[in-house]
Amino acid sequence: MSEYHDSQLTAFGADLAQRASNGDTKFTITKATSTADDLSQTDLSQLITLPHEKQTGEIDRILPDPNGGTKVKGTKVSFDNLNLTENYPIQAMGLYAKEDVDGAKEQVYAVTTAADPETMPKSDSAIMFTFAVSIYVVVGNAKQVTINVNPDSFATKEYVADAIANVKVDTSDLAKLNQDNYYTGDNQFKHDPVNKNGDAYGLAKDIDTKVTDNGDGSIVVNGKTFVPADDSQVVHTSGDEEVGGTKTFDTAPVDKTTGHPYITKDGVPAVPSTLADTTKMANFTGGLQKGGIDVATAADLKSVENSAWRVKQGSSDLMTSYTCLYRINSDKRRIEFVLWGLLPAGDPTGKTIVDFSEISSTFKSIDGNATQGLNSDYAMKRIIQVNGSKISISDSGTSGNPTRLFIAHHSLINPSGDYSGDNEPCYLYY
């Protein structure tokens, strides 16, 4: 089974994605091509065209970012062996792009290389072979990107309408709604038929009694005359109703759920003077407990709320996405926080990591630093600063790939590469 590496942007593609992310340009992904050349030792970032192209594929569909973001786009690309005279391994595929400005040239935007290539067989009149692949690339801002999709991959409205029109159904033996239907033969129903109100029809064999209304308030049931009770003068077993007069019960009525008998007003015990009135404020001088545990007051809960850890998530000028845990320490006039997230390739210096303007716009100082890295093999300590309400990186340093960023009181990686974290949050003073 074939396997391919993640797509890599060329220098041309990285520049376009960066400028599109900033809203400075727009571009179009135009086509996809394949090659049999092994590019494992080639500097893909410097490619302008894919070497020794074998085929041009079809871009059949646009795919959204699987993570729900706006910085990644996917294309569904397919290659077939129509008119192919020889077998070849698909060692690499290239997506081409062109900036939406006059005079711009079409160049390779991203390259996908094979870990285990698919073999495209030569054309066989009996068998059509198609190789389809989904290619995802960073585009900076999906709103700034257009993808040319092959229109032959879609059915036209006319084609669909004609296909539906050509479906022939014999309706001569079907019952029709809102029409009279004549049934022949023995028709059986799995479920009893009902009328429009949902009431089931009765079967003749089940209707073995007859009721006749005499017109004088009486009825005849199977030859016997009865006078039905006046419904307004009887007590019903359900619903709310008023019962007039005095009614005497030989046995006290009982609650249907508990079986306990109801008591008369004389049997109600006196209310103790210490019973709380639920319509008025009450002062529990002895304290208040539930299950042997003291109940917290509103003041207690407010204190807990003010010092609780909160979650702040989102993106910023620098961060593709971040998660921040923070709490407000009013006694020491500071915010205590930790933050982690993803940032794109490039120089992050001076760009906003996170903005605490909802708390204060005039923070005075910050005590902490950041670690930037891909994994345990590549990490570097970064210096952070505060300006007003915004936190940013003050020292310079460029990464050629997207990386992770972690902010705490002390960096997790010291200059010699050893762990030196103190498990304390970063302090932001106001």
Coordinates of C-alpha atoms in Angstrom, one line a residue:
M1 CA 0.0 0.0 0.0
S2 CA 1.5 3.4 -1.0
E3 CA 2.5 6.0 1.6
Y4 CA 3.4 9.7 1.2
H5 CA 5.1 12.3 3.5
D6 CA 3.4 15.5 4.6
S7 CA 3.5 18.2 1.9
Q8 CA 6.4 20.8 2.1
L9 CA 6.1 24.3 0.9
T10 CA 8.6 25.7 -1.6
A11 CA 10.2 29.1 -0.9
F12 CA 7.7 30.5 -3.4
G13 CA 4.8 28.8 -1.5
A14 CA 6.0 29.9 1.9
D15 CA 6.2 33.5 0.8
L16 CA 2.7 33.4 -0.8
A17 CA 1.2 31.8 2.4
Q18 CA 2.9 34.4 4.7
R19 CA 1.6 37.3 2.6
A20 CA -1.8 35.8 2.2
S21 CA -2.0 35.3 6.0
N22 CA -1.2 39.0 6.5
G23 CA -3.9 39.9 3.9
D24 CA -1.4 41.4 1.5
T25 CA -2.2 39.2 -1.5
K26 CA -4.4 36.5 -3.0
F27 CA -3.4 33.5 -5.1
T28 CA -4.9 30.5 -7.0
I29 CA -3.9 26.8 -6.8
T30 CA -3.9 25.9 -10.5
K31 CA -3.0 22.3 -11.1
A32 CA -1.2 19.1 -9.8
T33 CA 1.5 17.1 -11.6
S34 CA 3.5 13.9 -10.9
T35 CA 7.0 12.7 -11.5
A36 CA 8.9 9.4 -11.4
D37 CA 12.1 11.2 -10.0
D38 CA 13.2 10.3 -6.5
L39 CA 13.4 13.8 -4.8
S40 CA 14.5 12.5 -1.4
Q41 CA 17.9 14.2 -1.8
T42 CA 16.5 17.4 -3.4
D43 CA 16.1 20.8 -1.7
L44 CA 12.4 21.0 -2.3
S45 CA 12.2 24.6 -1.2
Q46 CA 14.1 25.8 -4.2
L47 CA 12.0 24.0 -6.9
I48 CA 10.2 26.2 -9.4
T49 CA 8.8 23.3 -11.5
L50 CA 8.5 19.6 -10.8
P51 CA 11.4 17.8 -12.6
H52 CA 10.5 15.5 -15.5
E53 CA 6.7 15.6 -15.1
K54 CA 4.9 12.5 -16.1
Q55 CA 1.2 13.5 -15.8
T56 CA -1.1 16.4 -14.9
G57 CA -3.8 15.3 -12.5
E58 CA -7.3 16.5 -11.9
I59 CA -8.3 18.6 -8.9
D60 CA -11.6 17.1 -8.2
R61 CA -12.6 18.6 -4.9
I62 CA -11.7 21.2 -2.2
L63 CA -11.2 19.8 1.3
P64 CA -11.6 21.9 4.5
D65 CA -9.0 22.1 7.3
P66 CA -9.4 18.8 9.3
N67 CA -8.8 20.8 12.4
G68 CA -11.5 23.4 11.6
G69 CA -9.0 26.3 11.1
T70 CA -8.5 28.7 8.2
K71 CA -4.8 28.4 7.6
V72 CA -4.8 24.9 5.9
K73 CA -6.6 23.9 2.6
G74 CA -6.9 20.4 1.1
T75 CA -7.3 19.2 -2.5
K76 CA -8.6 15.9 -3.7
V77 CA -6.3 15.1 -6.7
S78 CA -6.7 12.1 -9.1
F79 CA -4.4 10.6 -11.8
D80 CA -5.5 7.9 -14.3
N81 CA -3.6 5.7 -16.7
L82 CA -5.6 6.8 -19.8
N83 CA -3.2 6.8 -22.8
L84 CA -0.2 6.0 -20.6
T85 CA 2.3 3.9 -22.6
E86 CA 4.5 2.7 -19.7
N87 CA 4.4 2.0 -16.0
Y88 CA 6.0 4.5 -13.6
P89 CA 6.2 5.0 -9.8
I90 CA 4.6 8.2 -8.5
Q91 CA 7.6 9.4 -6.5
A92 CA 6.3 12.9 -6.0
M93 CA 3.4 15.3 -6.7
G94 CA 3.5 19.0 -7.0
L95 CA 0.8 21.6 -6.5
Y96 CA 1.2 24.7 -8.7
A97 CA 0.0 28.2 -7.7
K98 CA -0.1 31.6 -9.3
E99 CA -0.4 35.0 -7.5
D100 CA -3.5 37.0 -8.5
V101 CA -1.6 39.9 -10.0
D102 CA -0.8 40.8 -13.6
G103 CA 2.3 39.2 -15.0
A104 CA 2.6 36.6 -12.2
K105 CA 4.1 33.2 -13.2
E106 CA 2.8 29.8 -12.3
Q107 CA 5.3 28.0 -10.0
V108 CA 5.4 24.9 -7.7
Y109 CA 3.7 25.9 -4.4
A110 CA 4.1 22.6 -2.5
V111 CA 5.7 19.2 -3.0
T112 CA 4.5 15.8 -1.6
T113 CA 7.1 13.0 -1.7
A114 CA 6.6 9.3 -1.4
A115 CA 7.7 7.1 1.5
D116 CA 6.4 4.1 -0.5
P117 CA 5.3 5.2 -4.0
E118 CA 2.1 4.1 -5.9
T119 CA 2.9 2.5 -9.3
M120 CA 0.8 3.9 -12.1
P121 CA 0.3 1.1 -14.7
K122 CA 0.3 1.7 -18.4
S123 CA -3.0 2.0 -20.2
D124 CA -5.1 -1.2 -20.7
S125 CA -8.2 -1.0 -22.8
A126 CA -10.0 -3.4 -20.5
I127 CA -9.1 -1.7 -17.1
M128 CA -9.0 2.0 -16.1
F129 CA -6.8 2.6 -13.1
T130 CA -7.2 5.8 -11.0
F131 CA -5.0 6.9 -8.2
A132 CA -6.7 9.5 -5.9
V133 CA -4.9 11.4 -3.1
S134 CA -5.8 14.2 -0.6
I135 CA -3.1 16.9 -0.4
Y136 CA -3.2 19.4 2.5
V137 CA -1.1 22.5 2.5
V138 CA -0.7 25.6 4.6
V139 CA -2.2 28.6 2.8
G140 CA -2.0 31.3 5.5
N141 CA -5.6 32.4 5.1
A142 CA -8.2 30.3 3.2
K143 CA -10.2 33.4 2.3
Q144 CA -7.3 34.7 0.2
V145 CA -7.0 31.4 -1.8
T146 CA -8.8 30.1 -4.9
I147 CA -8.5 26.5 -6.1
N148 CA -9.2 25.6 -9.7
V149 CA -11.5 22.5 -9.7
N150 CA -12.1 20.4 -12.8
P151 CA -15.7 21.0 -13.7
D152 CA -16.0 17.6 -15.4
S153 CA -15.9 16.1 -11.9
F154 CA -19.5 17.3 -11.2
A155 CA -22.8 16.4 -12.7
T156 CA -24.7 19.3 -14.3
K157 CA -28.2 20.3 -13.3
E158 CA -29.4 19.3 -16.7
Y159 CA -27.8 15.8 -16.4
V160 CA -29.5 15.2 -13.0
A161 CA -32.9 16.5 -14.3
D162 CA -32.7 14.2 -17.3
A163 CA -31.7 11.2 -15.2
I164 CA -34.7 11.8 -12.9
A165 CA -37.1 12.3 -15.9
N166 CA -35.9 8.9 -17.4
V167 CA -36.9 7.0 -14.3
K168 CA -40.1 5.1 -15.2
V169 CA -42.5 3.9 -12.4
D170 CA -45.6 1.8 -13.1
T171 CA -48.3 3.5 -10.9
S172 CA -51.3 1.5 -12.2
D173 CA -51.1 -0.9 -9.3
L174 CA -50.4 1.7 -6.6
A175 CA -52.9 3.2 -4.2
K176 CA -53.0 7.0 -4.4
L177 CA -53.5 9.6 -1.7
N178 CA -56.5 11.9 -1.8
Q179 CA -58.2 9.6 -4.4
D180 CA -60.8 6.8 -4.3
N181 CA -59.1 3.4 -4.6
Y182 CA -60.7 0.1 -5.4
Y183 CA -59.0 -2.9 -3.7
T184 CA -59.2 -6.5 -5.0
G185 CA -57.9 -9.7 -3.5
D186 CA -57.1 -10.4 0.2
N187 CA -55.3 -7.3 1.7
Q188 CA -53.8 -7.8 5.1
F189 CA -52.5 -5.1 7.4
K190 CA -49.5 -5.6 9.8
H191 CA -50.9 -2.8 12.0
D192 CA -54.5 -1.8 12.5
P193 CA -55.5 1.1 10.2
V194 CA -56.6 4.3 11.8
N195 CA -58.7 7.3 10.8
K196 CA -57.3 10.9 10.4
N197 CA -57.6 11.5 14.1
G198 CA -55.4 8.4 14.9
D199 CA -58.3 6.3 16.2
A200 CA -58.1 2.6 15.2
Y201 CA -60.9 1.0 13.2
G202 CA -62.8 -1.9 14.9
L203 CA -63.2 -5.3 13.4
A204 CA -66.7 -6.8 12.9
K205 CA -65.8 -9.9 14.9
D206 CA -64.8 -7.7 17.9
I207 CA -68.1 -5.6 17.9
D208 CA -70.3 -8.0 19.8
T209 CA -72.4 -5.5 21.8
K210 CA -74.9 -2.8 20.8
V211 CA -75.7 0.5 22.5
T212 CA -78.9 2.4 21.7
D213 CA -79.7 6.0 22.8
N214 CA -83.4 6.2 23.7
G215 CA -83.4 10.0 23.4
D216 CA -84.8 10.5 27.0
G217 CA -81.5 10.4 28.9
S218 CA -81.5 6.6 29.0
I219 CA -79.7 4.0 26.9
V220 CA -80.2 0.3 26.1
V221 CA -77.2 -2.0 26.3
N222 CA -77.8 -5.5 25.0
G223 CA -81.6 -5.3 25.9
K224 CA -81.1 -3.7 29.3
T225 CA -82.0 0.0 30.0
F226 CA -79.6 2.2 32.0
V227 CA -79.7 5.9 33.0
P228 CA -76.2 7.2 32.9
A229 CA -75.0 9.4 35.8
D230 CA -74.9 13.2 35.3
D231 CA -71.2 13.8 34.8
S232 CA -71.4 17.2 36.4
Q233 CA -72.7 15.7 39.7
V234 CA -70.2 12.9 40.3
V235 CA -66.6 13.0 41.7
H236 CA -64.0 12.0 39.3
T237 CA -60.7 10.2 40.0
S238 CA -58.6 12.7 38.1
G239 CA -58.5 16.4 37.5
D240 CA -59.2 19.5 39.7
E241 CA -62.8 20.0 41.0
E242 CA -64.8 21.5 43.8
V243 CA -66.8 19.2 46.1
G244 CA -69.7 20.9 47.9
G245 CA -71.3 20.1 51.2
T246 CA -70.0 18.0 54.1
K247 CA -68.6 14.6 53.3
T248 CA -68.0 12.0 56.0
F249 CA -65.5 9.2 55.6
D250 CA -65.7 6.0 57.6
T251 CA -62.0 5.5 56.8
A252 CA -59.5 8.4 56.4
P253 CA -58.4 8.9 52.8
V254 CA -54.7 8.0 52.1
D255 CA -52.0 9.2 49.9
K256 CA -51.7 7.0 46.8
T257 CA -47.9 7.2 46.8
T258 CA -47.0 6.6 50.5
G259 CA -50.2 5.0 51.7
H260 CA -50.2 7.3 54.7
P261 CA -53.6 8.6 55.9
Y262 CA -54.4 12.4 55.7
I263 CA -55.0 14.1 59.0
T264 CA -57.6 16.7 60.1
K265 CA -56.7 20.3 61.1
D266 CA -57.0 19.3 64.8
G267 CA -54.3 16.6 64.3
V268 CA -51.7 19.1 62.9
P269 CA -49.0 19.6 65.6
A270 CA -48.2 23.1 66.8
V271 CA -45.4 25.0 65.0
P272 CA -42.3 25.5 67.2
S273 CA -41.2 29.1 67.8
T274 CA -37.7 28.3 66.4
L275 CA -39.0 27.3 63.0
A276 CA -37.6 29.5 60.2
D277 CA -39.9 31.6 58.1
T278 CA -38.9 31.0 54.5
T279 CA -40.5 34.4 53.4
K280 CA -38.0 36.4 55.7
M281 CA -34.3 36.7 56.2
A282 CA -33.1 34.3 58.9
N283 CA -29.9 34.4 61.0
F284 CA -28.6 30.9 61.9
T285 CA -26.6 31.7 65.0
G286 CA -25.4 28.1 65.4
G287 CA -24.2 27.8 61.8
L288 CA -25.7 25.8 58.9
Q289 CA -24.7 22.4 57.8
K290 CA -25.7 19.7 55.3
G291 CA -24.7 16.1 55.9
G292 CA -22.5 17.3 58.8
I293 CA -20.5 19.7 56.5
D294 CA -20.7 23.5 56.9
V295 CA -22.6 25.3 54.2
A296 CA -20.6 28.1 52.4
T297 CA -22.0 31.6 52.5
A298 CA -22.3 33.9 49.5
A299 CA -19.3 35.8 50.8
D300 CA -17.3 32.5 50.9
L301 CA -18.3 31.6 47.3
K302 CA -17.4 35.1 46.1
S303 CA -14.0 34.8 47.6
V304 CA -13.5 31.4 45.9
E305 CA -14.7 32.8 42.6
N306 CA -12.3 35.8 42.7
S307 CA -9.3 33.5 43.2
A308 CA -10.3 30.6 41.0
W309 CA -8.4 29.5 37.9
R310 CA -9.9 30.6 34.6
V311 CA -9.5 29.3 31.0
K312 CA -8.7 31.7 28.1
Q313 CA -8.5 30.2 24.6
G314 CA -8.2 31.7 21.1
S315 CA -5.6 33.0 18.6
S316 CA -3.6 36.2 18.3
D317 CA -1.3 38.2 16.0
L318 CA 1.4 35.5 16.7
M319 CA -0.4 32.4 17.9
T320 CA -2.3 30.1 15.5
S321 CA -4.1 28.9 18.6
Y322 CA -3.4 29.0 22.4
T323 CA -4.8 27.9 25.8
C324 CA -4.1 30.0 28.9
L325 CA -4.9 29.1 32.5
Y326 CA -4.9 32.2 34.8
R327 CA -6.1 33.5 38.1
I328 CA -6.1 37.0 39.7
N329 CA -4.1 37.4 43.0
S330 CA -5.6 40.7 44.4
D331 CA -3.4 40.6 47.5
K332 CA -0.2 40.7 45.4
R333 CA -1.8 42.8 42.5
R334 CA -0.8 40.4 39.8
I335 CA -2.2 37.8 37.3
E336 CA -0.6 34.3 37.6
F337 CA -0.8 32.3 34.4
V338 CA 0.6 29.6 32.2
L339 CA 0.1 29.5 28.4
W340 CA 0.8 27.0 25.6
G341 CA 0.0 26.9 21.9
L342 CA 1.1 26.8 18.3
L343 CA 2.9 29.5 16.3
P344 CA 3.7 29.6 12.6
A345 CA 7.1 29.6 11.0
G346 CA 9.0 32.9 10.9
D347 CA 10.3 35.6 13.3
P348 CA 7.8 36.1 16.2
T349 CA 9.6 39.1 17.7
G350 CA 7.2 41.9 18.8
K351 CA 4.0 40.1 17.8
T352 CA 1.2 39.8 20.4
I353 CA 1.0 36.4 22.1
V354 CA -2.0 37.1 24.3
D355 CA -3.9 40.3 25.3
F356 CA -5.3 40.7 28.9
S357 CA -7.1 44.0 28.2
E358 CA -10.3 42.6 29.7
I359 CA -8.5 42.7 33.1
S360 CA -6.2 45.8 32.8
S361 CA -4.7 48.0 30.0
T362 CA -1.7 49.2 32.1
F363 CA 0.3 46.2 33.4
K364 CA 3.6 47.3 34.9
S365 CA 5.9 44.3 34.7
I366 CA 6.2 40.6 33.9
D367 CA 8.2 37.9 35.7
G368 CA 8.6 34.8 33.5
N369 CA 9.8 33.6 30.2
A370 CA 8.9 31.2 27.3
T371 CA 10.2 28.1 25.7
Q372 CA 9.8 27.7 21.9
G373 CA 10.4 24.3 20.2
L374 CA 9.2 21.5 18.0
N375 CA 10.1 18.6 20.5
S376 CA 12.7 17.6 23.1
D377 CA 15.4 17.7 20.4
Y378 CA 14.8 21.3 19.5
A379 CA 13.8 24.0 22.0
M380 CA 15.0 27.5 22.8
K381 CA 14.4 29.9 25.6
R382 CA 12.6 33.2 24.6
I383 CA 12.4 36.5 26.5
I384 CA 8.9 37.9 27.0
Q385 CA 7.8 41.5 27.6
V386 CA 4.5 43.4 28.5
N387 CA 3.3 46.5 26.8
G388 CA 0.1 47.9 28.2
S389 CA -2.1 44.7 28.2
K390 CA -0.2 42.7 25.5
I391 CA 2.4 40.0 26.0
S392 CA 5.1 39.5 23.2
I393 CA 8.5 38.1 22.6
S394 CA 11.3 40.7 22.8
D395 CA 14.4 38.8 21.6
S396 CA 14.8 37.8 17.9
G397 CA 15.0 34.3 16.4
T398 CA 13.4 32.8 13.3
S399 CA 12.1 29.3 12.9
G400 CA 11.6 27.7 9.5
N401 CA 8.8 25.5 10.7
P402 CA 5.6 25.9 12.9
T403 CA 6.6 25.4 16.5
R404 CA 5.1 25.2 20.0
L405 CA 5.3 27.9 22.7
F406 CA 5.1 27.4 26.5
I407 CA 5.1 30.3 29.0
A408 CA 5.6 29.9 32.8
H409 CA 7.7 31.5 35.6
H410 CA 10.9 29.8 34.5
S411 CA 11.7 28.2 31.2
L412 CA 11.5 24.4 31.0
I413 CA 14.7 24.3 29.0
N414 CA 17.8 26.2 30.3
P415 CA 20.6 27.4 27.9
S416 CA 22.5 24.1 28.3
G417 CA 19.4 22.1 27.3
D418 CA 18.6 20.8 30.8
Y419 CA 15.2 20.9 32.6
S420 CA 15.1 23.9 34.9
G421 CA 11.4 24.6 35.5
D422 CA 10.2 25.6 39.0
N423 CA 6.5 24.6 38.4
E424 CA 5.4 28.1 39.0
P425 CA 3.2 30.3 36.8
C426 CA 4.3 33.5 35.1
Y427 CA 3.6 36.6 37.1
L428 CA 2.0 39.7 35.4
Y429 CA 1.9 42.7 37.8
Y430 CA -0.6 45.6 37.6

